[in-house]
XYZ file of C-alpha atoms in Angstrom:
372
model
C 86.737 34.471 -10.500
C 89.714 34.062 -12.322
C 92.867 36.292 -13.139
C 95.045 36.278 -16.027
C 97.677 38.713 -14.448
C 99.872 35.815 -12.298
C 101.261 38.830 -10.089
C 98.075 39.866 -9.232
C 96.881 36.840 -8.419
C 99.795 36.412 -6.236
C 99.044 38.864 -4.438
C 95.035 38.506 -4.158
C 96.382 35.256 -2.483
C 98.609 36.515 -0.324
C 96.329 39.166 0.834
C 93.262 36.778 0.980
C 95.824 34.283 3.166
C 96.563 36.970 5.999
C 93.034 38.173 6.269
C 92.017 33.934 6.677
C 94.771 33.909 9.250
C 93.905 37.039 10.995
C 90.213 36.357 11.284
C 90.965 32.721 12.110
C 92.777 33.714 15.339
C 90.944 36.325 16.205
C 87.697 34.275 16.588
C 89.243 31.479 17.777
C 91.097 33.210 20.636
C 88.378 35.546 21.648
C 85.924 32.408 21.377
C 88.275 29.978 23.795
C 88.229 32.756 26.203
C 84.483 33.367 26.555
C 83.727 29.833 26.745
C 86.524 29.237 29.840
C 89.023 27.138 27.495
C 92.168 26.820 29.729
C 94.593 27.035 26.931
C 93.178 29.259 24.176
C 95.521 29.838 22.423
C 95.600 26.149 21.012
C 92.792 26.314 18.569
C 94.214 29.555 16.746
C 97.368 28.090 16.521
C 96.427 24.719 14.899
C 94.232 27.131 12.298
C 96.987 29.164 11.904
C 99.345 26.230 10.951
C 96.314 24.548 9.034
C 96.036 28.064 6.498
C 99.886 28.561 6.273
C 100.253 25.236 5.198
C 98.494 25.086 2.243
C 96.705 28.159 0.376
C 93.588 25.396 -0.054
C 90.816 24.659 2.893
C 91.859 20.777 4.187
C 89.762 18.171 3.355
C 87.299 16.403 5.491
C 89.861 12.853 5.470
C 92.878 15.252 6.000
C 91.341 16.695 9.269
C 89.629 13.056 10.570
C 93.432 11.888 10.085
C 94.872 14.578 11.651
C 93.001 14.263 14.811
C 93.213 10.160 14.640
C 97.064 10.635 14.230
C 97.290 13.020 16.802
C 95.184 10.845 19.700
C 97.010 7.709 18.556
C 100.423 9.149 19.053
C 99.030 11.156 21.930
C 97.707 8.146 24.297
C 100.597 6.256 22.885
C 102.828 8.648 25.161
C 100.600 8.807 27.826
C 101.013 4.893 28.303
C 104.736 5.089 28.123
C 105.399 8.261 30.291
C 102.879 6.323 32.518
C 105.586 3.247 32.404
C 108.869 5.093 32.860
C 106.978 7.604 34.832
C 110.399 7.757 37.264
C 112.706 7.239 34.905
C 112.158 10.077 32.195
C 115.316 9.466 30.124
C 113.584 5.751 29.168
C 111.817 8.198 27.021
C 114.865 9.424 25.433
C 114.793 7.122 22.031
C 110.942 7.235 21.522
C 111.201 10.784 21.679
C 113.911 11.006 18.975
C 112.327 8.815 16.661
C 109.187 10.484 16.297
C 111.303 14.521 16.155
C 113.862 12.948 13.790
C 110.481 11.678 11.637
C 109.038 14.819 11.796
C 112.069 16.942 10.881
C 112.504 14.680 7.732
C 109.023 14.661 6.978
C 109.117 18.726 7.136
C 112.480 19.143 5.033
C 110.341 17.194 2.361
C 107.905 19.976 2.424
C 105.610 16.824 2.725
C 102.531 16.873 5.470
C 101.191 20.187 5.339
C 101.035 21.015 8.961
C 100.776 17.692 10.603
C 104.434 17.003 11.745
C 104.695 20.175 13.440
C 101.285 19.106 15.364
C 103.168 16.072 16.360
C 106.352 18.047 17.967
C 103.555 20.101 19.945
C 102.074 17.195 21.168
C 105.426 14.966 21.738
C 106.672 17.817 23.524
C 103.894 18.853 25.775
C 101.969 15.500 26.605
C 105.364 14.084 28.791
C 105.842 17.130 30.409
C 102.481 17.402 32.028
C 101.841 13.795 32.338
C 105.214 13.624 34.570
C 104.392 16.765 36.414
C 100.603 15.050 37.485
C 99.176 12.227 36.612
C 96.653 12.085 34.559
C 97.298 15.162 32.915
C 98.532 13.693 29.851
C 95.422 12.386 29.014
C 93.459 15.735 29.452
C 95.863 17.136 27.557
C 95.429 15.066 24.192
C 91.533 15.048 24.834
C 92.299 19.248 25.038
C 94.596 19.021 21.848
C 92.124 16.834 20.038
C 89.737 19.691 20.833
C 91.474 22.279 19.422
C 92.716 20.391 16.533
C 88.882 20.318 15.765
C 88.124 23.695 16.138
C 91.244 24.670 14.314
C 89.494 23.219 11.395
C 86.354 24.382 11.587
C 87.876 28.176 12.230
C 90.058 27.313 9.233
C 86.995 26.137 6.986
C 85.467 29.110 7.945
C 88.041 31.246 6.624
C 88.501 29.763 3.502
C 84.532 30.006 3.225
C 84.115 33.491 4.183
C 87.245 34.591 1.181
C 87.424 31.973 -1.125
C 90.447 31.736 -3.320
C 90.004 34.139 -6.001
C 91.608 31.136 -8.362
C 91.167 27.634 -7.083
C 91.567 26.280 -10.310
C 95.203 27.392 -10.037
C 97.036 24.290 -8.801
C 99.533 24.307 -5.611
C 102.972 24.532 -6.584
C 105.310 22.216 -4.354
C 108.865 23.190 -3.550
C 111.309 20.392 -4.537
C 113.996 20.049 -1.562
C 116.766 22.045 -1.944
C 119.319 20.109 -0.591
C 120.541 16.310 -1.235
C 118.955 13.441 0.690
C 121.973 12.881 3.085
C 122.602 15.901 4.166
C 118.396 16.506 4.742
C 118.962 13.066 6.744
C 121.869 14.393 8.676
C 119.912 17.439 9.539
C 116.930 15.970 10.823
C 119.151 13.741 12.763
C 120.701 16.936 14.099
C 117.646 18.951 14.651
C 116.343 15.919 16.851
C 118.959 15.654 19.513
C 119.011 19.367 20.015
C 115.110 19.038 20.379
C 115.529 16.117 22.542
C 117.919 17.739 24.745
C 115.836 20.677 25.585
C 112.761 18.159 26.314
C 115.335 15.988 28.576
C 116.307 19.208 30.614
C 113.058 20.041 31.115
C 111.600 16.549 32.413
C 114.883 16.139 35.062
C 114.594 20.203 36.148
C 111.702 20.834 38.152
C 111.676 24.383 37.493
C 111.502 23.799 34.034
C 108.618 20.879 33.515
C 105.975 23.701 33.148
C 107.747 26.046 30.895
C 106.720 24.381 27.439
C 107.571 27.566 25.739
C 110.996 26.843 25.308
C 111.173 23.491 23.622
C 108.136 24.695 21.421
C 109.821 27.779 20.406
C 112.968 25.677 19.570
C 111.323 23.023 17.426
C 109.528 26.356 16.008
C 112.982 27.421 15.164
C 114.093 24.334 13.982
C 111.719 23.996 11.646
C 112.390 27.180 9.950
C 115.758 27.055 9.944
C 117.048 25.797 5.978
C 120.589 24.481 5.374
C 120.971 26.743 2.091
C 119.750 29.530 4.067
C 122.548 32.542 4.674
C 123.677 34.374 8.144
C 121.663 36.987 7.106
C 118.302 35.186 6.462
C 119.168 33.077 9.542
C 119.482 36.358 11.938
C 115.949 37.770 10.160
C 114.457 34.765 11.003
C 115.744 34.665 14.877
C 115.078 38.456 14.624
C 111.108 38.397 13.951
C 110.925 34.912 16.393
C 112.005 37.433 19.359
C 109.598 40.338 17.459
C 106.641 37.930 18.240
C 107.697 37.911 22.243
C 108.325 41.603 21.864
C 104.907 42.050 20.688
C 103.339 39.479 22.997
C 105.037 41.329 26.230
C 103.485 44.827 24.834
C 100.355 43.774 23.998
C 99.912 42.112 27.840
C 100.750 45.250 28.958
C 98.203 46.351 27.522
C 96.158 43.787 28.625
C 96.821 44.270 32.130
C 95.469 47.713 32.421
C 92.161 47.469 30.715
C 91.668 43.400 30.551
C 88.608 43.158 28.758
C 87.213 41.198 25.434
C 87.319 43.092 22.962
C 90.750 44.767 23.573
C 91.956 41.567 23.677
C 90.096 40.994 19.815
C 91.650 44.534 18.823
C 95.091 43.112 19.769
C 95.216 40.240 18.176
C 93.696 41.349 14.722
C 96.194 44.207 14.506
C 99.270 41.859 15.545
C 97.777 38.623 13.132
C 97.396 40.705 10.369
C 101.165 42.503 10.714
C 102.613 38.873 10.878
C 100.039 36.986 8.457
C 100.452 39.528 6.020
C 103.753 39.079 5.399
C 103.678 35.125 6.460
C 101.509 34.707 3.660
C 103.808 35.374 0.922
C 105.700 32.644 1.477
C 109.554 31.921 1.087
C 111.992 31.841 3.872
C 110.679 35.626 4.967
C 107.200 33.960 5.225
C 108.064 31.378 7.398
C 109.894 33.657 9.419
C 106.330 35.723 10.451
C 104.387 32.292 10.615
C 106.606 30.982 13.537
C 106.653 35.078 14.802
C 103.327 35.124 14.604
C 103.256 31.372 16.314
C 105.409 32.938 19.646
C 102.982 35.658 19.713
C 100.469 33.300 20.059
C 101.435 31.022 22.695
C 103.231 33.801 24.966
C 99.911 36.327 24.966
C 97.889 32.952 25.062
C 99.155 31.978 28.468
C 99.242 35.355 30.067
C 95.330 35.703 29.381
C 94.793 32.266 29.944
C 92.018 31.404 32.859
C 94.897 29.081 34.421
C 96.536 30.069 37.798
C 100.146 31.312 37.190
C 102.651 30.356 40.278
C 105.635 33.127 40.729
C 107.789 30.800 37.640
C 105.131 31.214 35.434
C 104.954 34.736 35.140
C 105.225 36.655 32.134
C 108.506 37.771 31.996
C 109.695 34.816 33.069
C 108.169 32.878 29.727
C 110.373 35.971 27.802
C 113.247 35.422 29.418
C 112.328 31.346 28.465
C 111.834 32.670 24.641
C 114.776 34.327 24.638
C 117.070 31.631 26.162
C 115.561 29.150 23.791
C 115.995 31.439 20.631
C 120.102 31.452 21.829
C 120.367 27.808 22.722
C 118.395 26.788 19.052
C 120.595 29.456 17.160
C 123.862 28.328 18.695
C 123.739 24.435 18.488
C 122.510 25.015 15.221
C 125.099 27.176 13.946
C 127.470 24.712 15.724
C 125.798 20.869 15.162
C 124.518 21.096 11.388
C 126.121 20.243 8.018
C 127.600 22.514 6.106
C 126.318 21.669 2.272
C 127.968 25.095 1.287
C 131.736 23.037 1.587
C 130.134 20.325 -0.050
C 129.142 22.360 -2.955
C 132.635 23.956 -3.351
C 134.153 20.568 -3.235
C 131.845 19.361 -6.042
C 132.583 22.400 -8.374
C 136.577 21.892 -7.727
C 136.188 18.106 -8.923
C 134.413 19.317 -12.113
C 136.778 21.565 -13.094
C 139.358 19.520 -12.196
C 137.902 17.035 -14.551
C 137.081 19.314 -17.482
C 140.841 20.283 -17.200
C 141.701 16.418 -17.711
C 139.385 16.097 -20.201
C 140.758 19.036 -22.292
C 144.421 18.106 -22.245
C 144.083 14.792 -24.367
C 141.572 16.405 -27.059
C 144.319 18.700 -27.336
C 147.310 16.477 -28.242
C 145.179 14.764 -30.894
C 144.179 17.919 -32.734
C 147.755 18.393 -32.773
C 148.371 14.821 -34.431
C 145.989 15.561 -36.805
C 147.184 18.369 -37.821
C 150.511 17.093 -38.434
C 149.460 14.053 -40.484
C 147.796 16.635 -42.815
C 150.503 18.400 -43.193
């Protein structure tokens, strides 16, 4: 089917997009919890990132590399968390490498929604590999899993509403902002990443709560350098919505915790957040990393894993909201300002147009006297 209107078509897509997400994580959470998954909120979260990412279904290669990337980086930290198993800051560099690679990678609008699969897995495989051993390597096996599922729920989107125009080709964003300050960003975005993970791995009351460095490369990655203090406090603003939402709906939960409540919840809370996370834009990215909190906070409360006194839900708020401060902060504190840099520029311009316009000036004025 095609459409000749391109608003209308924007919009079929959009709407098309949220339903895909909405069904997506409704099936893929309800299914995780019938079959005993111990983290099922994984799989709808990979589909989730997997349908955001691109308004087409990924290809067979895309998802065999995804989940070859992922175990090869995966064991790769198992072996060295394994190494410097009692010495956790050894793990310092490695770690900052592969953020600062994924932040540039990201700020190149370039990967679809692989790099962000990497910061999950970079951040969660050391900290349960140094809390037990052998629990990294569960862990990838488990993300490897989901990654799997999270393409076969995201197939099965795009197969139960097709695009209503997939002849219409994917439009890709040129970075706004030069390469150096992109560079310096990504450099920036890294050690404040890194720094959360660090605190983490040397507190022991921290090495289970991965919600916090997750929700602050989440942040991270939405955050934009040409993006205003108004944009920026929408986007920290629906981030905390999601954990809002998440803390209501477990409420809920807790009084009546049975299946399909659980499939009412999320379809009502995936389709206020897809909905307006498909349109794209700054707003959109806002709702997909809202709708990402959601996700992992509601996930682990109905999760079939034990929860110790730390790990209780309003503890993991409390963790979302100290993370949301600590990203917002550093951030507003740590990373270049291209807004002084554009100034700059324009005053050198005029200053040269100026220059320029004196000279051509005096000559018209010799001219004019030779004529006379």
């Amino acid at each position: 089917m095609s459409i000749d209107n391109p608003l209308l078509l924007k919009r079929l897509r959009a709407e098309r997009q949220g339903l895909r997400v909405a069904i997506a994580v409704t099936m893929g959470l309800c299914a995780g919890l019938t079959f005993g998954d111990p983290l099922p909120f994984l799989a709808p979260m990979f589909a989730t990132q997997f349908l955001m990412a691109s308004p087409h279904p990924v290809s067979l290669r895309q998802g065999v590399m995804t989940v070859l990337i992922i175990v090869v980086i995966g064991m790769l930290l198992v072996f060295i968390t394994a190494l410097s198993r009692e010495r956790p800051l050894v793990l310092a560099p490695l770690l900052w490498l592969l953020y600062f690679a994924c932040f540039v990678v990201q700020a190149q609008q370039k990967g679809g929604a692989g790099p962000a699969l990497v910061l999950v897995v970079s951040i969660a495989v050391p900290l349960l590999d140094i809390l037990q051993r052998d629990l990294g390597e569960w862990i990838v096996s488990l993300f490897a899993k989901a990654i799997c599922v999270g393409t076969l729920l995201a197939w099965g989107a795009h197969a139960l509403l097709p695009d209503p125009a997939n002849d219409c080709p994917e439009v890709q964003l040129a970075p706004s902002c030069e390469p150096t300050l992109v560079i310096r960003q990504a450099m920036t975005s890294a050690s404040i990443l890194l720094a959360m993970v660090v605190l983490c791995l040397s507190d022991p009351r921290l090495a289970t709560a991965m919600v916090v460095p997750i929700t602050v490369a989440s942040l991270l990655s939405q955050f934009e350098l040409s993006m205003s203090t108004r944009a920026a406090l929408g986007l920290v603003t629906v981030n905390l919505l999601g954990g809002v939402v998440a803390s209501v709906a477990f409420t809920f939960f807790e009084l009546r915790p049975t299946l399909w409540l659980v499939a009412l919840i999320v379809l009502l809370v995936s389709l206020l957040f897809a909905g307006q996370a498909a349109m794209g834009t700054g707003r959109g990215k806002a709702f997909g990393g809202g709708l990402i909190v959601f996700l992992v906070l509601f996930g682990l409360g109905i999760s079939p894993l034990p929860n110790s006194t730390p790990d209780l839900f309003t503890t993991r708020i409390v963790y979302v909201l100290c993370a949301i401060t600590y990203a917002i902060t550093l951030t507003a504190l740590m990373w270049p300002k291209p807004q002084l840099r554009v100034q700059s520029m324009s005053n050198i311009s005029n200053t040269s147009l100026t220059r320029r316009a004196e000279p051509l000036g005096s000559t018209q004025v010799e001219v004019i006297r030779k004529q006379e």
